[in-house]
Coordinates of C-alpha atoms and ligand atoms in Angstrom, one line a residue:
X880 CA -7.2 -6.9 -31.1
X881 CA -8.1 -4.7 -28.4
X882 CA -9.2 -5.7 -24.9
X883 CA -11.3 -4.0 -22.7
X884 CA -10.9 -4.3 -19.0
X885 CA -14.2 -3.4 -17.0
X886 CA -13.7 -3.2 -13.6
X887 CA -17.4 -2.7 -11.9
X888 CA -17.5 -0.4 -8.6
X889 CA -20.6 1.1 -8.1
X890 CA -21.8 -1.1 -5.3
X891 CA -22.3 0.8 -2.1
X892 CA -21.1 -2.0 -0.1
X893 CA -22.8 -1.2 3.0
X894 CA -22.2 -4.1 5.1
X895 CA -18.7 -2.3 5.2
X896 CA -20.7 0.1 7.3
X897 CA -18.0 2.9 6.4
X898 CA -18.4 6.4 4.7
X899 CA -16.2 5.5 2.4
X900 CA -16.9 3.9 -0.8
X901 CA -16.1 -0.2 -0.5
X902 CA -13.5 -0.4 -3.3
X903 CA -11.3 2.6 -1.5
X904 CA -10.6 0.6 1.5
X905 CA -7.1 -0.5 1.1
X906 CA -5.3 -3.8 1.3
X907 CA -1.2 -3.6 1.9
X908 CA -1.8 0.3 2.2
X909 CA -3.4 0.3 -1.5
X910 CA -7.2 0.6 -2.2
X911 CA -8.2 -2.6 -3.3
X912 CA -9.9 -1.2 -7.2
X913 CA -5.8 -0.3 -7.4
X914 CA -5.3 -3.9 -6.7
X915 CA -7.3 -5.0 -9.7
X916 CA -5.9 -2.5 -12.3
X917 CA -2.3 -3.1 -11.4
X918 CA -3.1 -7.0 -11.9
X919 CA -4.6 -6.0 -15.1
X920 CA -2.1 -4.0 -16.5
X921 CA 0.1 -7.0 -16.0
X922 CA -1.6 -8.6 -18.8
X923 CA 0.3 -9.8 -22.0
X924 CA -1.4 -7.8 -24.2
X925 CA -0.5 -8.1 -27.9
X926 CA -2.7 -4.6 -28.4
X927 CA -4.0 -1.7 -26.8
X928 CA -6.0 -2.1 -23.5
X929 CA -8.4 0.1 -22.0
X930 CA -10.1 0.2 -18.7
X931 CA -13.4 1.4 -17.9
X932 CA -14.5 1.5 -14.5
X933 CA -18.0 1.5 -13.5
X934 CA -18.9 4.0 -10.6
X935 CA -22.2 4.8 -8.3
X936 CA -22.1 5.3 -5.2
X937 CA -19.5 8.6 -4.3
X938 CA -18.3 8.2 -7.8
X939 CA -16.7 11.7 -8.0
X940 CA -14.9 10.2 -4.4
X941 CA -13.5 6.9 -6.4
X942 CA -12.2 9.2 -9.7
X943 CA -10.8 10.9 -7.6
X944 CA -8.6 8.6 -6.0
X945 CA -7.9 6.8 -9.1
X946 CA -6.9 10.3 -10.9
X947 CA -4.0 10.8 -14.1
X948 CA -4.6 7.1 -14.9
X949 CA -5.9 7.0 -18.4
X950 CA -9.2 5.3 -17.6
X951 CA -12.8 5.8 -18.8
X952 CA -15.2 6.3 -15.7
X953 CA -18.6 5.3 -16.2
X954 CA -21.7 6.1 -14.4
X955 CA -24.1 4.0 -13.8
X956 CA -26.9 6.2 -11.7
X957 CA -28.8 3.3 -10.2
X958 CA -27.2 0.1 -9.4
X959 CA -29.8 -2.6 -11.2
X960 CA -27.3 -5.3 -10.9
X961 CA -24.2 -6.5 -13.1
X962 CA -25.5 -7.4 -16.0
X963 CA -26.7 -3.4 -16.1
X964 CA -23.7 -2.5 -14.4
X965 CA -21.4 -3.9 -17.9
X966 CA -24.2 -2.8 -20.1
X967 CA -23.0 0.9 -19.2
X968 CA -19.5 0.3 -20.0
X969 CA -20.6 -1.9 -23.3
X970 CA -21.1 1.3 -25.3
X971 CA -17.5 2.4 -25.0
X972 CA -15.8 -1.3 -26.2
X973 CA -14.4 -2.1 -29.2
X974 CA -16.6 -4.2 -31.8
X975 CA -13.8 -6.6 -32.2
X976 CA -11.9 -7.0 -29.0
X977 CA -12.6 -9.0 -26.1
X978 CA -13.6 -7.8 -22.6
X979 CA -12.3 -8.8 -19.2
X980 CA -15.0 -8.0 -16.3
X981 CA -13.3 -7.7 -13.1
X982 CA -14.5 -6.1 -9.6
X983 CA -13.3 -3.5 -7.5
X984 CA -14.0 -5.6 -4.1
X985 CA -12.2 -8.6 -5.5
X986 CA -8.5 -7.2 -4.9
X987 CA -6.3 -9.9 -5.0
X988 CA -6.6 -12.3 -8.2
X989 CA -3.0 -12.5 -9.8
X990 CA -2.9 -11.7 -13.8
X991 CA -1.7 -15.1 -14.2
X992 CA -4.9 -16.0 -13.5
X993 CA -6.7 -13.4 -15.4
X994 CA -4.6 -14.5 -18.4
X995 CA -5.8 -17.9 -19.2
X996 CA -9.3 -16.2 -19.1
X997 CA -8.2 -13.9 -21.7
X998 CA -6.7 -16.5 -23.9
X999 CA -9.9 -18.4 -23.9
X1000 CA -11.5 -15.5 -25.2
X1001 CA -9.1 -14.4 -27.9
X1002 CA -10.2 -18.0 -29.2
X1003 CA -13.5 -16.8 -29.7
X1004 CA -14.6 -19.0 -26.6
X1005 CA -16.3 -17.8 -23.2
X1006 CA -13.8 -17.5 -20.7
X1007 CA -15.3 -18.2 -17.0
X1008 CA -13.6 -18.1 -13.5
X1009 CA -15.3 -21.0 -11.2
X1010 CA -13.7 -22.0 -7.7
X1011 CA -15.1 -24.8 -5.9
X1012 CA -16.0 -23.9 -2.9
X1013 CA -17.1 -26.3 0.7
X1014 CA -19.7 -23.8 1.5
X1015 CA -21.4 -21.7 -2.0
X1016 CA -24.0 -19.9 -0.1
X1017 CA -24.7 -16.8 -1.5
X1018 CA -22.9 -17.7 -4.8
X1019 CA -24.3 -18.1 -7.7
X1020 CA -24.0 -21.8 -9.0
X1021 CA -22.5 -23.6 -12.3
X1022 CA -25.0 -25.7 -14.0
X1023 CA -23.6 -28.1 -16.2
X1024 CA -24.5 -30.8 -18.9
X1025 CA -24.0 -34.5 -18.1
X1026 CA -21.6 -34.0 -20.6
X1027 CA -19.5 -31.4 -18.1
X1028 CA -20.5 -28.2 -20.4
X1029 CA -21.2 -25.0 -18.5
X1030 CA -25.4 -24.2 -19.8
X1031 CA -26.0 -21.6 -16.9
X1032 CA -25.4 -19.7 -13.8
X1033 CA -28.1 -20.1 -11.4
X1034 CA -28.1 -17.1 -8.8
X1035 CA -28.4 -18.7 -5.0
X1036 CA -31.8 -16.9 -4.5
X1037 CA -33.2 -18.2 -7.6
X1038 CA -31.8 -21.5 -7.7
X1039 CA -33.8 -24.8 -6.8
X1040 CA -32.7 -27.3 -4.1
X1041 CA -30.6 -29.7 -6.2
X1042 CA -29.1 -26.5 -7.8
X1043 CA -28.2 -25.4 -4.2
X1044 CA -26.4 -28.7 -3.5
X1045 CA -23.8 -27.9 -6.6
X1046 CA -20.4 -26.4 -4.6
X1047 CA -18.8 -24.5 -7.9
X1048 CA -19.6 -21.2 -7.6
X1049 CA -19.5 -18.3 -10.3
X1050 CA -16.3 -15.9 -9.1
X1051 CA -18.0 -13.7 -11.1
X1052 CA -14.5 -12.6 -13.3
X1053 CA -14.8 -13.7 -17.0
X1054 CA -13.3 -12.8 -20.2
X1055 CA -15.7 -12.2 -23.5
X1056 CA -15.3 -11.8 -27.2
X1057 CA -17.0 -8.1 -27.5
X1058 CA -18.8 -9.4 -30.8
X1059 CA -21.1 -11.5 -28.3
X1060 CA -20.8 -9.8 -25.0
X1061 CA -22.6 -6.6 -27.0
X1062 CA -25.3 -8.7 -27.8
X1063 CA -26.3 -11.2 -25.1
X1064 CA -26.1 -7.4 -22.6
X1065 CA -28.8 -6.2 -24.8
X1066 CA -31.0 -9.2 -24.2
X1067 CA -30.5 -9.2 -20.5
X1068 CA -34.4 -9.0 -18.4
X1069 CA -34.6 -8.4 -14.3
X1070 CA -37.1 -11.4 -14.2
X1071 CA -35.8 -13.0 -11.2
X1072 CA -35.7 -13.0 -7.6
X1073 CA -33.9 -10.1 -6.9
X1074 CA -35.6 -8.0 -10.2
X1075 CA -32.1 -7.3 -10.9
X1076 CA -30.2 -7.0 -14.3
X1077 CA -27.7 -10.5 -13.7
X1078 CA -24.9 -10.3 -16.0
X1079 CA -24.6 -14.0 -15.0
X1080 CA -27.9 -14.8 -17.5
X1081 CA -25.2 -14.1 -20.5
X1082 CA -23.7 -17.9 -19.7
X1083 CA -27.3 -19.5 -21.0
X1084 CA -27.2 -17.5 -23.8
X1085 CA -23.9 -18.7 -24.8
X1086 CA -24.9 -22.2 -24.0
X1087 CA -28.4 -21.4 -26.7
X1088 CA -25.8 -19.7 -29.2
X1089 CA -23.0 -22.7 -29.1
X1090 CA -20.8 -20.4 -27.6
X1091 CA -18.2 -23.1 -25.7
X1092 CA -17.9 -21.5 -22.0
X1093 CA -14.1 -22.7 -20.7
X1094 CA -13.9 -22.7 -17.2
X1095 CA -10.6 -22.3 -15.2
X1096 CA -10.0 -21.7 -11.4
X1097 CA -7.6 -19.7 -9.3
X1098 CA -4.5 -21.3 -7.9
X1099 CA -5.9 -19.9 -4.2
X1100 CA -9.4 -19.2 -3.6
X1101 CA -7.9 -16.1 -1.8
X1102 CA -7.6 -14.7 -5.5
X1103 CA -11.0 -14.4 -5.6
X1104 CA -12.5 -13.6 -2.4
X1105 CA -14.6 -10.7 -2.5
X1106 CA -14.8 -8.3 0.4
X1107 CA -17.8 -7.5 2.2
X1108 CA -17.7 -6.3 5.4
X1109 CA -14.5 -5.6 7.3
X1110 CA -14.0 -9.2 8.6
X1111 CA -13.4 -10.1 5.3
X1112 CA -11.2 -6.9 4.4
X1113 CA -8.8 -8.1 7.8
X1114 CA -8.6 -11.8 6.1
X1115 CA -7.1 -10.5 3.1
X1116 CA -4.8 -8.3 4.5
X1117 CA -3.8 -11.0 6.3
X1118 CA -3.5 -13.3 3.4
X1119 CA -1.9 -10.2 1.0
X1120 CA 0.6 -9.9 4.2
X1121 CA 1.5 -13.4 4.0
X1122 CA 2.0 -13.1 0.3
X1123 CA 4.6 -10.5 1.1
X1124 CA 6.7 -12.0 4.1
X1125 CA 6.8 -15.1 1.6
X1126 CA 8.6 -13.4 -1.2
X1127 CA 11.0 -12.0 0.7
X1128 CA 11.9 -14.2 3.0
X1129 CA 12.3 -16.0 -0.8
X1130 CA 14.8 -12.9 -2.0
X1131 CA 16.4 -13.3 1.4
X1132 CA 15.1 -12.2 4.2
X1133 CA 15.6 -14.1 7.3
X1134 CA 11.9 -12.9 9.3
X1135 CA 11.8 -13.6 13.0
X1136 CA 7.9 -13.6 12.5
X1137 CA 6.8 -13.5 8.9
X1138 CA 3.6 -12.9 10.3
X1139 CA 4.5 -9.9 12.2
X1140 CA 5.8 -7.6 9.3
X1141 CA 3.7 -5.2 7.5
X1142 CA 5.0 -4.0 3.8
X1143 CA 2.5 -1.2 3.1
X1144 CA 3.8 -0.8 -0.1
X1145 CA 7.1 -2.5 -2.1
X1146 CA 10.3 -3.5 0.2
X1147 CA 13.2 -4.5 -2.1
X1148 CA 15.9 -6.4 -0.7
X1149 CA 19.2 -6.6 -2.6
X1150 CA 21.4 -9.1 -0.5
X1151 CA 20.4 -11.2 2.7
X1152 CA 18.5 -8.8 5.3
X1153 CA 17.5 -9.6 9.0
X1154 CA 13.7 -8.0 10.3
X1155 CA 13.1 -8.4 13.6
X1156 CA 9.0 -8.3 14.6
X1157 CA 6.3 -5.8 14.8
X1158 CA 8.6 -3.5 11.7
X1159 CA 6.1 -1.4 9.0
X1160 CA 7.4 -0.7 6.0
X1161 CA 5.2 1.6 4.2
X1162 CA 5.8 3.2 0.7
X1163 CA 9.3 2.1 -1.2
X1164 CA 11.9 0.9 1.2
X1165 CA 15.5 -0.4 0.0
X1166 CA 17.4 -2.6 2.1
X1167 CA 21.2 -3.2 1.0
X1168 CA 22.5 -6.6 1.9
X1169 CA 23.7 -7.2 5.8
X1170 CA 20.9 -4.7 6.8
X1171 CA 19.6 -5.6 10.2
X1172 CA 16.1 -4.2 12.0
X1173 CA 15.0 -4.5 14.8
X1174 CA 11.8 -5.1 16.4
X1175 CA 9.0 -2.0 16.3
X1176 CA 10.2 0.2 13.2
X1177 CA 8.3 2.2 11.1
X1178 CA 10.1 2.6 7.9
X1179 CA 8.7 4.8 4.8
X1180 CA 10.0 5.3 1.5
X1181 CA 13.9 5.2 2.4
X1182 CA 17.2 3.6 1.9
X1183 CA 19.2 1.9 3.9
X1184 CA 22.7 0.7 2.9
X1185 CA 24.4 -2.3 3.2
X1186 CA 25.4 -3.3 7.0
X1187 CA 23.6 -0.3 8.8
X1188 CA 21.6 -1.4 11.7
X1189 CA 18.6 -0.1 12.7
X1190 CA 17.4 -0.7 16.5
X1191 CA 14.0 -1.0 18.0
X1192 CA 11.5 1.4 17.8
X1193 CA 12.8 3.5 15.3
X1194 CA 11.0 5.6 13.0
X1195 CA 12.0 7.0 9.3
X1196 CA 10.7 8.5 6.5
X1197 CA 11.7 9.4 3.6
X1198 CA 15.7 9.4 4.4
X1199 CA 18.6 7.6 2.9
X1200 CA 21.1 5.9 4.9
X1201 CA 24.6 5.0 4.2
X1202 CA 26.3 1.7 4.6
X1203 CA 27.6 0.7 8.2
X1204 CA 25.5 3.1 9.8
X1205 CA 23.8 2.6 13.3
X1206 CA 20.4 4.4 14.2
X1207 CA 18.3 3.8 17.2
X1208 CA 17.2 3.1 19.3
X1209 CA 14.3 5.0 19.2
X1210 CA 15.4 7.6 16.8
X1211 CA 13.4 9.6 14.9
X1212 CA 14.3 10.5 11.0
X1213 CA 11.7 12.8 9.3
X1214 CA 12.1 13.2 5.3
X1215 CA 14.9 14.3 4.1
X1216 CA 17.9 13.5 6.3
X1217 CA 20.6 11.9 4.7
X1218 CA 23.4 10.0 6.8
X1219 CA 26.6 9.4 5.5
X1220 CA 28.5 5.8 5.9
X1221 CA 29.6 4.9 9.4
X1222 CA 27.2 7.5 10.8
X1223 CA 25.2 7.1 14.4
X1224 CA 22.1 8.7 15.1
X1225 CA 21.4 7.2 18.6
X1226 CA 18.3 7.6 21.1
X1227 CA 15.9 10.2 21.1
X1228 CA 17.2 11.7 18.2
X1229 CA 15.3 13.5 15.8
X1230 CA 16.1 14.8 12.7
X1231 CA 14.7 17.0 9.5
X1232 CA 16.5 18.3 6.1
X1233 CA 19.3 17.6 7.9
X1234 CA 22.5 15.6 5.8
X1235 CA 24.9 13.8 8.5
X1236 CA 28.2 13.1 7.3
X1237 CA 30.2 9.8 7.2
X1238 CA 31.3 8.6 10.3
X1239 CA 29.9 12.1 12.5
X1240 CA 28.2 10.9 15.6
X1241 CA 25.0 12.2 17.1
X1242 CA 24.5 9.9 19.4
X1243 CA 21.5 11.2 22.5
X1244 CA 18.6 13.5 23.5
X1245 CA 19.2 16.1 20.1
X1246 CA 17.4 17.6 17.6
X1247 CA 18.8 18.2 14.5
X1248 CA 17.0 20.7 11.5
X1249 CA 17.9 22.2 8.2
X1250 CA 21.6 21.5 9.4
X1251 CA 24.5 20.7 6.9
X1252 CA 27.3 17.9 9.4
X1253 CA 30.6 17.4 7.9
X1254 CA 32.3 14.0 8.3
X1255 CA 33.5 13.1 11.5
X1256 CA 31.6 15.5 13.7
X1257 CA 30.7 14.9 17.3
X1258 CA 27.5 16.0 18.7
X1259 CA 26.8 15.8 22.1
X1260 CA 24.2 14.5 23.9
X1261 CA 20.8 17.2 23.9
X1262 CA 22.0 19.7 21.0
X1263 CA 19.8 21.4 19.3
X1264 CA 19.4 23.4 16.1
X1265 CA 17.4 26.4 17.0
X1266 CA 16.3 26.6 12.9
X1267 CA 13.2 28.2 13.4
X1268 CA 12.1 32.2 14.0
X1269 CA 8.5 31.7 14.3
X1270 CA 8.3 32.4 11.0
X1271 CA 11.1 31.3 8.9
X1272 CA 13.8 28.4 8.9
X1273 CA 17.5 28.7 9.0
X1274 CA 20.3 26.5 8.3
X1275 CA 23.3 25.4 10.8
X1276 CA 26.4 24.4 8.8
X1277 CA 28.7 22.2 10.9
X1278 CA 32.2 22.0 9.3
X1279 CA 34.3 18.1 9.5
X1280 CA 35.8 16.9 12.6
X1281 CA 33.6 20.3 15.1
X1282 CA 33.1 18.9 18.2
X1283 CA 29.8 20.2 19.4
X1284 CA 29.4 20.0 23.7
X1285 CA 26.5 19.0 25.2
X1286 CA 23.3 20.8 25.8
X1287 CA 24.3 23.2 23.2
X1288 CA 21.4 25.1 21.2
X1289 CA 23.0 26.0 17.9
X1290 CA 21.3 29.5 16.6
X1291 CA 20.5 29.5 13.1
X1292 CA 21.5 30.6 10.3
X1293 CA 24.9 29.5 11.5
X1294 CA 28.5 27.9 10.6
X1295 CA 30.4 26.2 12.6
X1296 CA 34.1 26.2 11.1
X1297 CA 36.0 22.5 10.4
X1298 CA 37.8 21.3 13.4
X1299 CA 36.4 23.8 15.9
X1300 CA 35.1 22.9 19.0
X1301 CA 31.9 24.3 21.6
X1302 CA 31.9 24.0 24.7
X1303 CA 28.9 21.9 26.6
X1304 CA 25.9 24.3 27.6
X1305 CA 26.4 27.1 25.1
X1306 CA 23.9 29.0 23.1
X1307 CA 26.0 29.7 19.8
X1308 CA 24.3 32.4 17.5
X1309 CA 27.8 33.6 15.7
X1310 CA 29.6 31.9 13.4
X1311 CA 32.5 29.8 15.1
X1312 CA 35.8 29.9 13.2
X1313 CA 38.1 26.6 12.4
X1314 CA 40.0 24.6 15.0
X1315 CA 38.5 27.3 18.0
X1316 CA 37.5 26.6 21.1
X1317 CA 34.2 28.8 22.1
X1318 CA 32.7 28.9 25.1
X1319 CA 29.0 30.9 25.4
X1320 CA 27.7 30.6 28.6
X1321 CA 27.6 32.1 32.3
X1322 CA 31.0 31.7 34.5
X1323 CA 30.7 29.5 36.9
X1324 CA 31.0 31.4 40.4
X1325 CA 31.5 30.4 43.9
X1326 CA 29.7 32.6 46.3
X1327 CA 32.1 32.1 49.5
X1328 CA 30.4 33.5 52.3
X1329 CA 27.0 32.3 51.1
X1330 CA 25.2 30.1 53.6
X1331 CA 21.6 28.2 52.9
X1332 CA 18.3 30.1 54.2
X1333 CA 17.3 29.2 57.6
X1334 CA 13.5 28.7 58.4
X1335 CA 12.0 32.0 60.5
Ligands
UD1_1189 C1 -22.4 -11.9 -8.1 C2 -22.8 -12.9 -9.1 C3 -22.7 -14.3 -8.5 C4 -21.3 -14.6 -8.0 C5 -20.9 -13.4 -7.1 C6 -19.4 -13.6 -6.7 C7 -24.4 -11.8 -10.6 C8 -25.9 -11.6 -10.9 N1 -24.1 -12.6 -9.5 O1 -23.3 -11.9 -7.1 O2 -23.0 -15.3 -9.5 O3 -21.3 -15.8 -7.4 O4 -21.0 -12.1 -7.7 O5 -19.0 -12.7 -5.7 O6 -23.6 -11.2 -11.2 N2 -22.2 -3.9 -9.0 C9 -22.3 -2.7 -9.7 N3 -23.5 -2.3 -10.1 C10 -24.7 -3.0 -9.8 C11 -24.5 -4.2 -9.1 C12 -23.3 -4.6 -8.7 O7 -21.3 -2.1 -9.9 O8 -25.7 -2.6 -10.3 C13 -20.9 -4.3 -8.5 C14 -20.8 -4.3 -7.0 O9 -20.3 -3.1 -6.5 C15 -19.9 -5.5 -6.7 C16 -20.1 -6.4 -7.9 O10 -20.7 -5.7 -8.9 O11 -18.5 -5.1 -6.7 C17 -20.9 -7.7 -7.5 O12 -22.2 -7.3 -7.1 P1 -22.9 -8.0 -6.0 O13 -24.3 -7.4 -5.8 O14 -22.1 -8.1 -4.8 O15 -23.1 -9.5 -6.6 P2 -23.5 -10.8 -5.9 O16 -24.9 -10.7 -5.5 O17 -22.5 -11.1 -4.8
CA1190 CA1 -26.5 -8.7 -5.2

């Protein structure tokens, strides 16, 4: 049996009063209509799925961003509500599946969830998402029987003052046999308050056709908070942030603020790990076990082995670090720099394409770029790698155990032999043999007779 997920996004959402479409805005550095199809892929499906996503407003702006993901876009031109919003995707859905109608501004409901809709469905029953809610204005509102059966979905703007008084609200997310969902869409009308096409009318129709709707509810009524306007986008974040610190303060973590972390992506964690406040992780970040950060790092899609420490207001991106390493503080390493175990990258550091080997030591002020470091290597305090022409890049090779004196500028393309040793303030721009000691760089001189300038 095949299920159809229809995700509708065609809303303009303009109380986001942003020139991007609503459903790109992101939540945990991921636009939310990603959200939804990641929890829907995480159905258990026993057959094929396929999503269709309903676009309007900046559609070619909302494929885009959603690109390579095997899913059928749909336009719908004019947005005449949901029920006309489904009835564009209806044409595409399989005669005997199910359908699960989801929406792009309602990030955060878990498949979990989302399943127990679908099983209702496969039993050839109506599944329905409710949430009961202190205040429902603006919701649309179950109606039910004395007997506790779901007979309709009152919209607030059409509903009557006892109806308004009922606090379970429609979440709008539902799960259909396609064999009905085809045909209640094609009875829809825009008789109502709005003269829109509610998709919400299909629940009476059930009701007239003996259909049985099954309700179930979220186990937060985060999971189905829409968003709106960017008040409401901040409390998810917030919520989706709290979600995060939970889980890995569960897998180990010990946060000194779980509400002052931001994972921007996935942080995996394998052994107990230490996070100071105020640290981003965006992207994919490994942690090894004994890993300690501290407070104000920006970390992107690296890894950082076991024991290393990283001090405050550190930046790095897209780097792997060895095991027992120090960085920081305030070090800066730009993708692709790769330190050995036991290396130290200390303040105002920065490095690119450049692999540090275990236990070398670059410890102030440098600046380090397309350079290849041995093991063991010392470099002193405000180095730098002249690797660029203007034009082109070069690469500095540093052999193990060089000793590299401070304030040097290193002259690429250079190699500096193993064991050999610079002194401080040179400008190197010819390869240094093994185990030598070169010095490149003015004489000091002592002027004897010179005296100070007196004023005329
Ligand atoms: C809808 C429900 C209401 C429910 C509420 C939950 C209907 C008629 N009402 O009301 O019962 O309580 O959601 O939040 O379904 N969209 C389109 N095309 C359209 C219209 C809407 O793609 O033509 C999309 C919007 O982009 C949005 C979603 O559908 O993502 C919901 O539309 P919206 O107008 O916000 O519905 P509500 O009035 O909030
Ligand atoms: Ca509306």
């Amino acid at each position: 049996m095949n299920t159809d997920i229809i995700i509708l996004a065609a809303g303009q959402g303009s109380r986001m009063r942003s020139e991007l479409p609503k459903v790109l805005h992101k939540i945990g550095g991921k636009v939310m209509v990603q959200h939804v199809i990641d929890q829907a892929n995480k159905l258990e499906i026993s057959h094929a799925a396929t999503t269709h996503i309903v676009v309007g407003h900046k559609s070619a702006l909302v494929e885009d961003s959603l690109a390579d993901q095997n899913i059928i876009f749909v336009l719908q031109k004019e947005q005449l509500g949901t029920g006309h919003a489904v009835a564009m995707a209806v044409e595409n859905i399989s005669d005997d599946g199910i359908s699960l109608i989801l929406y792009g501004d309602v990030p955060l409901t878990q498949s979990v969830t989302l399943q127990q809709l679908v099983e209702i469905a496969k039993g050839d029953q109506f599944g329905l998402l409710t949430v009961t809610l202190e205040n429902p204005r603006g919701y649309g509102r179950i109606v039910r029987s004395a007997t506790g059966e779901v007979t309709a979905i009152v919209e607030h703007k059409d509903a009557s003052p006892k109806q308004l008084a009922i606090c379970e609200v429609n979440t709008g997310i539902m799960a259909v046999p396609n064999k009905f969902l085809r045909r209640w869409i094609g009875q829809l009308g825009n008789d109502n308050a709005q003269g829109e096409y509610y998709l919400t009318d299909i629940i009476a129709m059930a009701a007239a056709d003996s259909v049985d709707v099954i309700t179930c509810s979220p186990e937060a009524p985060q999971e189905v908070q829409g968003v709106n306007d960017k008040v409401q986008l901040a409390q998810l974040e917030r919520f989706y942030q709290q979600q995060q610190a939970h889980q890995l303060m569960l897998a180990g973590a010990t946060l000194a603020d779980p509400s002052r972390i931001d994972i921007r992506g996935k942080v995996t964690i394998n052994g107990e790990v230490n996070i100071d406040v105020n640290v981003i992780f965006e992207g994919e970040v490994v942690l090894g076990g004994g890993v300690q950060i501290a407070a104000n790092c920006i970390i992107k899609d690296s890894v950082i082995g076991d024991n290393s420490l990283i001090k405050a207001n550190s930046m790095i991106e897209q780097s792997v670090i060895g095991d027992n390493c120090e960085v920081g503080p305030f070090a800066r390493l730009r993708p692709a720099t790769e330190l050995g175990d036991r290396a130290k990258v200390g303040n105002f550091v920065e490095t690119k394409k450049t692999i540090i080997g275990a236990g070398s030591k670059v410890s102030h002020l440098t600046y380090l770029g397309d350079a290849l470091i041995g093991t063991e290597v010392n470099i002193g305090a405000g180095t730098i790698t002249c690797n660029y022409d203007g034009v082109n890049k070069f690469q500095t090779e540093i052999g193990d155990g060089a000793f590299i004196g401070s304030n040097s500028a290193l002259v690429a393309p250079l190699k500096i032999g193993a064991g050999a040793t610079v002194g401080a303030g040179s400008t190197i721009s010819k390869e240094v043999p093994a185990n030598q000691l070169v010095v490149a760089r003015g004489r000091q001189v002592i002027f004897k007779d010179w005296q100070r300038p007196v004023k005329k």
